[in-house]
Amino acid sequence: MARQSGSAVQESKKTAVSTAERANVAENSLTREQLVEFYRLMYLSRRTDDREIVLKRQQKIFFQVSCAGHEALLVAAGMAMKPGYDWFFPYYRDRAICLALGNTVEEQLLQAVGAADDIASGGRQMPSHWSSTKLNIVTPSSSTATQCLHAVGCAEAGRYFTRRPEAAAKHDGDYREFKDVTFHGDEVVYVSIGEGSTSQGEFWEALNSASNGKLPVLFVVEDNGYAISTPVEVNTPGGNISKLVANFPNFYFAEIDGTDPIASYKAMTQAVAYCRAGKGPALVHGHVIRPYSHSLSDDERLYRSAEELAADAARDPISRMQMWLLREGILDADGINRLEKQVDEEVQRAADRAVMATLPTVASITKHVYSEDLTPMDARFATEPAATADPTERTMADLINCCLKDEMRRDERIVMFGEDVADATRDEALRAGKVKGKGGVFKLTAGLQTEFGSERCFNSPLAEANIVGRAIGMAVRGMKPVVEIQFFDYIWPAMHQMRNELPLVRWRSNGAFSCPLVIRVPIGGYLTGGSIYHSQSGESIFTHTPGVRIVMPSNALDAIGLLRTAIRCDDPVIFLEHKRLYRETFGRAAYPGPEYCIPFGKARIVRPGKDLTVLTYGAVVPRALQAAQKLHRETGVDVELIDLRSLTPYDWEAIAESVKKTNRVIVAHEDMLSWGYGAEIAARIGDELFHELDAPVRRVAAMDTFVAYQPVLEDAILPQPEDLYRAMKELAAF
Ligand SMILES: Cc1ncc(C[n+]2csc(CCOP(=O)(O)OP(=O)(O)O)c2C)c(N)n1
């Protein structure tokens, strides 16, 4: 990892050293050249921060957060690891490790100005949001701690591909065409976090899985004593994170003075060696300082005394290492000056270029919201059901299970995990045929572990962010996780991952990284007694997020066809499965074969009609059909019933065509009325089809409340066939 720094290194070679000093250097296992390079990188990082601060004051950049005080710990980590071989999930303080890995100052400053050529994000992310496909630095968000779970998933993917190298093969016709896989078998995954952010549950969820899986993840806690203005004792009981994590099994732990380059390097090399040898994860807790405020938006003098700041300054790693190099005779004053001058010139040149850089075009904004390579609307996903020897009508639950099996047979990159999805984690009894296996609370994953093994279908801890966060890390590496959230009602702990991470990986990295995966979620009510926490809808919360596809089938054939497309496509998909429809008589179908797909964004006309359009999806489809049939029988009003099937994207052409024909439209859904999915559709119809309408757009939906347990209340809260019937009748008569 030694990087030469030109004349500064030559200068150092000229300096005389005693035998004792040589021994000291050797003991630290860094050559003299490496020690000089170590200092150069630290100084380069600090000077880049200083330059950004100037640029911010000149209003040439718009945000600044520095690495100052963390440089020794981070250069040590960078020197102990292999760029483009190991994987990296750094946070915003990590300028120095990124420079040590090979990021250039110009690359970093291009992000600060928001340039089109910013390799990390194309001008989309704030400065210090490092990302590089060449170096395996994975695009981060600004959210604290979410990255810990991605690192765990990334390490799991490395292990998975090492054990099943054939799974890494390219494959035409699905996402694999665009998702290259690299692995080495002994790569280590670096993830860093501030001590304040260790309060987040996702940090602990990551330790849990890294420990259980003995995964090669190096956690680095950069403890500068503050989270903005909040001191360590508020976040960490007892004030020391090392004491709290000490009992996690399988870990290598080190607590060090992270302003000491030699101690830092020693700890990092030992931790990396431990991980690389496959012994388990490591956690290095470095005590560092924060000589500048949290960011340029903060003034630490408001909450830190002058004495405290002076005590920090006395531990500054830059001056400390400079003194050490001088004392050890590795560099003399001239050598230091020369090195610093070179660095200053390098930073100056980079800044001069960055401020002149071309800015991104406004036309680029919508690029990479979704895959530019393969859309789930693609014609390849439009197939017909295969002729079948077995015409047995199967339930939605059955056909979803069939689809999972088909796809797992076809694509070895697929893994399935979630709460209780395995047949039996302790599988002796299963293998001996003594137990049948569970396979999910709704049995949708039954038999997957038995057929595909415990590495491909397994139980997660009871932690929804853990499920989604790990899946994201795996998908970034090219795996295809098809995970389950047990009930929609409990999706909320994963919300942080689902809002700030999953939909954004592609867009925020300007297309450099992506995480196509599927989250299957049983959703909805009409259960008679399902109550508040087993009846929730809420799809509009997710359709309000760009970057993910939202699908909600109403029958068995659509479920199998849409799920297959969800798995094969190149975008993240939230696949909403209505629990009430799992085993319904309505909408059963024969198995349509292992290639049957339905493209997203294509509605299905459930019942053609000429007088009135009803747009709906999910469990309201059979209810609306019942109402439409009754209305036709009784009054002759002919309702056109359209099942949207996919909610993002949705089939505007089908909607417009139908409204132009009937001139009257109802949007119906099970979720509550206000700010629901129907509001958007109704608004767009009002906007674009106003002249086609003979009546106002009506909505039928749940009351603006929660779903109660007592069936009398539940029935009143959720839209029933009678409510739909009444609305249809009124609108037809308008
Ligand atoms: C989930 C989340 N909550 C709040 C914030 C706002 N925020 C940004 S940095 C920060 C403090 C982080 O402190 P620490 O983890 O100790 O890291 P440090 O900045 O000190 O290196 C906060 C509260 C955020 N980015 N993400």
CSV table of N, CA and C in Angstrom, one decimal, residues 168-234:
chain,number,residue,atom,x,y,z
A,168,ALA,N,-22.4,-16.2,-9.8
A,168,ALA,CA,-21.9,-14.9,-10.2
A,168,ALA,C,-22.0,-14.7,-11.8
A,169,ALA,N,-22.3,-15.8,-12.4
A,169,ALA,CA,-22.3,-15.8,-13.9
A,169,ALA,C,-23.3,-14.8,-14.5
A,170,LYS,N,-22.9,-14.2,-15.6
A,170,LYS,CA,-23.8,-13.3,-16.3
A,170,LYS,C,-24.9,-14.1,-16.9
A,171,HIS,N,-26.0,-13.4,-17.1
A,171,HIS,CA,-27.2,-14.1,-17.7
A,171,HIS,C,-28.0,-13.0,-18.5
A,172,ASP,N,-28.3,-13.4,-19.7
A,172,ASP,CA,-29.1,-12.4,-20.5
A,172,ASP,C,-30.6,-12.5,-20.1
A,173,GLY,N,-31.3,-11.4,-20.3
A,173,GLY,CA,-32.7,-11.5,-20.2
A,173,GLY,C,-33.3,-11.0,-18.9
A,174,ASP,N,-32.4,-10.8,-17.9
A,174,ASP,CA,-32.9,-10.2,-16.6
A,174,ASP,C,-31.8,-9.3,-16.1
A,175,TYR,N,-32.0,-8.8,-14.8
A,175,TYR,CA,-31.1,-7.8,-14.2
A,175,TYR,C,-29.7,-8.2,-14.2
A,176,ARG,N,-29.4,-9.6,-14.3
A,176,ARG,CA,-28.0,-10.0,-14.2
A,176,ARG,C,-27.2,-9.5,-15.4
A,177,GLU,N,-27.9,-9.2,-16.5
A,177,GLU,CA,-27.2,-8.7,-17.7
A,177,GLU,C,-26.4,-7.4,-17.3
A,178,PHE,N,-26.9,-6.7,-16.3
A,178,PHE,CA,-26.4,-5.4,-16.0
A,178,PHE,C,-25.8,-5.3,-14.6
A,179,LYS,N,-25.6,-6.5,-14.0
A,179,LYS,CA,-25.2,-6.5,-12.6
A,179,LYS,C,-23.9,-7.4,-12.5
A,180,ASP,N,-22.8,-6.8,-12.7
A,180,ASP,CA,-21.5,-7.5,-12.6
A,180,ASP,C,-21.2,-7.9,-11.2
A,181,VAL,N,-20.6,-9.0,-11.0
A,181,VAL,CA,-20.2,-9.5,-9.7
A,181,VAL,C,-18.7,-9.7,-9.6
A,182,THR,N,-18.1,-9.1,-8.5
A,182,THR,CA,-16.7,-9.4,-8.3
A,182,THR,C,-16.6,-9.9,-6.8
A,183,PHE,N,-15.7,-10.9,-6.6
A,183,PHE,CA,-15.4,-11.3,-5.2
A,183,PHE,C,-14.1,-12.0,-5.2
A,184,HIS,N,-13.5,-12.1,-4.0
A,184,HIS,CA,-12.2,-12.7,-3.9
A,184,HIS,C,-12.1,-13.8,-2.9
A,185,GLY,N,-13.1,-13.8,-2.0
A,185,GLY,CA,-13.0,-14.9,-1.0
A,185,GLY,C,-12.5,-14.4,0.3
A,186,ASP,N,-11.7,-13.4,0.3
A,186,ASP,CA,-11.2,-13.0,1.7
A,186,ASP,C,-11.3,-11.5,1.8
A,187,GLU,N,-12.2,-10.9,1.0
A,187,GLU,CA,-12.4,-9.4,1.2
A,187,GLU,C,-13.0,-9.0,2.5
A,188,VAL,N,-12.6,-7.9,2.9
A,188,VAL,CA,-13.1,-7.3,4.2
A,188,VAL,C,-14.0,-6.1,3.9
A,189,VAL,N,-15.0,-5.9,4.7
A,189,VAL,CA,-15.9,-4.8,4.5
A,189,VAL,C,-15.7,-3.8,5.6
A,190,TYR,N,-15.3,-2.6,5.3
A,190,TYR,CA,-15.1,-1.5,6.2
A,190,TYR,C,-16.4,-0.7,6.4
A,191,VAL,N,-16.8,-0.4,7.6
A,191,VAL,CA,-17.9,0.6,7.8
A,191,VAL,C,-17.5,1.4,9.0
A,192,SER,N,-17.8,2.7,8.9
A,192,SER,CA,-17.4,3.6,10.0
A,192,SER,C,-18.6,4.4,10.5
A,193,ILE,N,-18.5,4.9,11.7
A,193,ILE,CA,-19.7,5.6,12.3
A,193,ILE,C,-19.1,6.4,13.5
A,194,GLY,N,-19.8,7.6,13.7
A,194,GLY,CA,-19.4,8.4,14.9
A,194,GLY,C,-20.0,7.8,16.2
A,195,GLU,N,-19.4,8.1,17.3
A,195,GLU,CA,-19.9,7.5,18.6
A,195,GLU,C,-21.3,7.9,18.8
A,196,GLY,N,-21.7,9.1,18.4
A,196,GLY,CA,-23.1,9.4,18.7
A,196,GLY,C,-24.1,8.5,18.0
A,197,SER,N,-23.7,8.2,16.7
A,197,SER,CA,-24.6,7.4,15.9
A,197,SER,C,-24.7,6.0,16.3
A,198,THR,N,-23.8,5.5,17.2
A,198,THR,CA,-24.0,4.2,17.8
A,198,THR,C,-25.2,4.0,18.6
A,199,SER,N,-25.9,5.2,18.9
A,199,SER,CA,-27.2,5.0,19.6
A,199,SER,C,-28.3,4.5,18.7
A,200,GLN,N,-28.1,4.6,17.4
A,200,GLN,CA,-29.1,4.1,16.4
A,200,GLN,C,-29.2,2.6,16.5
A,201,GLY,N,-30.5,2.1,16.4
A,201,GLY,CA,-30.7,0.7,16.5
A,201,GLY,C,-30.0,-0.1,15.3
A,202,GLU,N,-29.9,0.6,14.2
A,202,GLU,CA,-29.3,-0.1,13.0
A,202,GLU,C,-27.8,-0.5,13.3
A,203,PHE,N,-27.2,0.3,14.1
A,203,PHE,CA,-25.8,-0.1,14.5
A,203,PHE,C,-25.8,-1.4,15.3
A,204,TRP,N,-26.7,-1.5,16.2
A,204,TRP,CA,-26.8,-2.8,17.0
A,204,TRP,C,-27.3,-3.9,16.2
A,205,GLU,N,-28.2,-3.7,15.3
A,205,GLU,CA,-28.7,-4.7,14.4
A,205,GLU,C,-27.6,-5.3,13.6
A,206,ALA,N,-26.7,-4.4,13.2
A,206,ALA,CA,-25.6,-4.8,12.3
A,206,ALA,C,-24.6,-5.6,13.1
A,207,LEU,N,-24.3,-5.2,14.4
A,207,LEU,CA,-23.4,-6.0,15.2
A,207,LEU,C,-24.0,-7.4,15.4
A,208,ASN,N,-25.3,-7.4,15.7
A,208,ASN,CA,-26.0,-8.7,15.9
A,208,ASN,C,-25.7,-9.7,14.7
A,209,SER,N,-26.0,-9.2,13.5
A,209,SER,CA,-25.8,-10.2,12.4
A,209,SER,C,-24.4,-10.4,12.0
A,210,ALA,N,-23.5,-9.4,12.2
A,210,ALA,CA,-22.1,-9.6,11.9
A,210,ALA,C,-21.5,-10.7,12.9
A,211,SER,N,-21.9,-10.5,14.1
A,211,SER,CA,-21.5,-11.5,15.2
A,211,SER,C,-22.0,-12.9,14.9
A,212,ASN,N,-23.3,-13.0,14.7
A,212,ASN,CA,-23.9,-14.3,14.5
A,212,ASN,C,-23.3,-15.0,13.2
A,213,GLY,N,-23.1,-14.2,12.2
A,213,GLY,CA,-22.6,-14.8,10.9
A,213,GLY,C,-21.1,-14.8,10.8
A,214,LYS,N,-20.4,-14.4,11.9
A,214,LYS,CA,-18.9,-14.3,11.9
A,214,LYS,C,-18.4,-13.7,10.6
A,215,LEU,N,-19.0,-12.5,10.3
A,215,LEU,CA,-18.8,-11.9,9.0
A,215,LEU,C,-17.5,-11.0,9.0
A,216,PRO,N,-16.8,-10.9,7.9
A,216,PRO,CA,-15.6,-10.1,7.9
A,216,PRO,C,-15.9,-8.6,7.7
A,217,VAL,N,-16.5,-8.0,8.8
A,217,VAL,CA,-16.9,-6.6,8.7
A,217,VAL,C,-16.0,-5.9,9.8
A,218,LEU,N,-15.3,-4.9,9.4
A,218,LEU,CA,-14.5,-4.0,10.3
A,218,LEU,C,-15.4,-2.8,10.6
A,219,PHE,N,-15.9,-2.7,11.8
A,219,PHE,CA,-16.6,-1.5,12.3
A,219,PHE,C,-15.6,-0.6,12.9
A,220,VAL,N,-15.6,0.7,12.5
A,220,VAL,CA,-14.7,1.7,13.1
A,220,VAL,C,-15.5,2.7,13.7
A,221,VAL,N,-15.4,2.9,15.0
A,221,VAL,CA,-16.2,3.9,15.7
A,221,VAL,C,-15.2,5.1,15.9
A,222,GLU,N,-15.6,6.2,15.3
A,222,GLU,CA,-14.7,7.4,15.4
A,222,GLU,C,-15.3,8.3,16.5
A,223,ASP,N,-14.7,8.2,17.7
A,223,ASP,CA,-15.2,8.8,18.9
A,223,ASP,C,-14.6,10.2,19.1
A,224,ASN,N,-15.2,11.2,18.6
A,224,ASN,CA,-14.7,12.6,18.9
A,224,ASN,C,-15.4,13.2,20.1
A,225,GLY,N,-16.2,12.4,20.8
A,225,GLY,CA,-16.8,13.0,22.0
A,225,GLY,C,-18.0,13.7,21.9
A,226,TYR,N,-18.4,14.1,20.6
A,226,TYR,CA,-19.6,14.9,20.4
A,226,TYR,C,-20.4,14.4,19.2
A,227,ALA,N,-21.7,14.5,19.3
A,227,ALA,CA,-22.6,14.3,18.2
A,227,ALA,C,-23.2,15.7,18.0
A,228,ILE,N,-22.7,16.5,17.1
A,228,ILE,CA,-23.0,17.9,17.0
A,228,ILE,C,-22.7,18.5,18.4
A,229,SER,N,-23.8,18.9,19.1
A,229,SER,CA,-23.5,19.5,20.4
A,229,SER,C,-23.7,18.5,21.6
A,230,THR,N,-24.0,17.3,21.3
A,230,THR,CA,-24.4,16.4,22.3
A,230,THR,C,-23.2,15.5,22.7
A,231,PRO,N,-22.8,15.6,24.0
A,231,PRO,CA,-21.6,14.9,24.4
A,231,PRO,C,-21.8,13.4,24.5
A,232,VAL,N,-20.7,12.6,24.5
A,232,VAL,CA,-20.8,11.2,24.4
A,232,VAL,C,-21.6,10.5,25.5
A,233,GLU,N,-21.6,11.1,26.7
A,233,GLU,CA,-22.3,10.4,27.8
A,233,GLU,C,-23.9,10.4,27.6
A,234,VAL,N,-24.4,11.3,26.8
A,234,VAL,CA,-25.8,11.3,26.5
A,234,VAL,C,-26.1,10.1,25.6
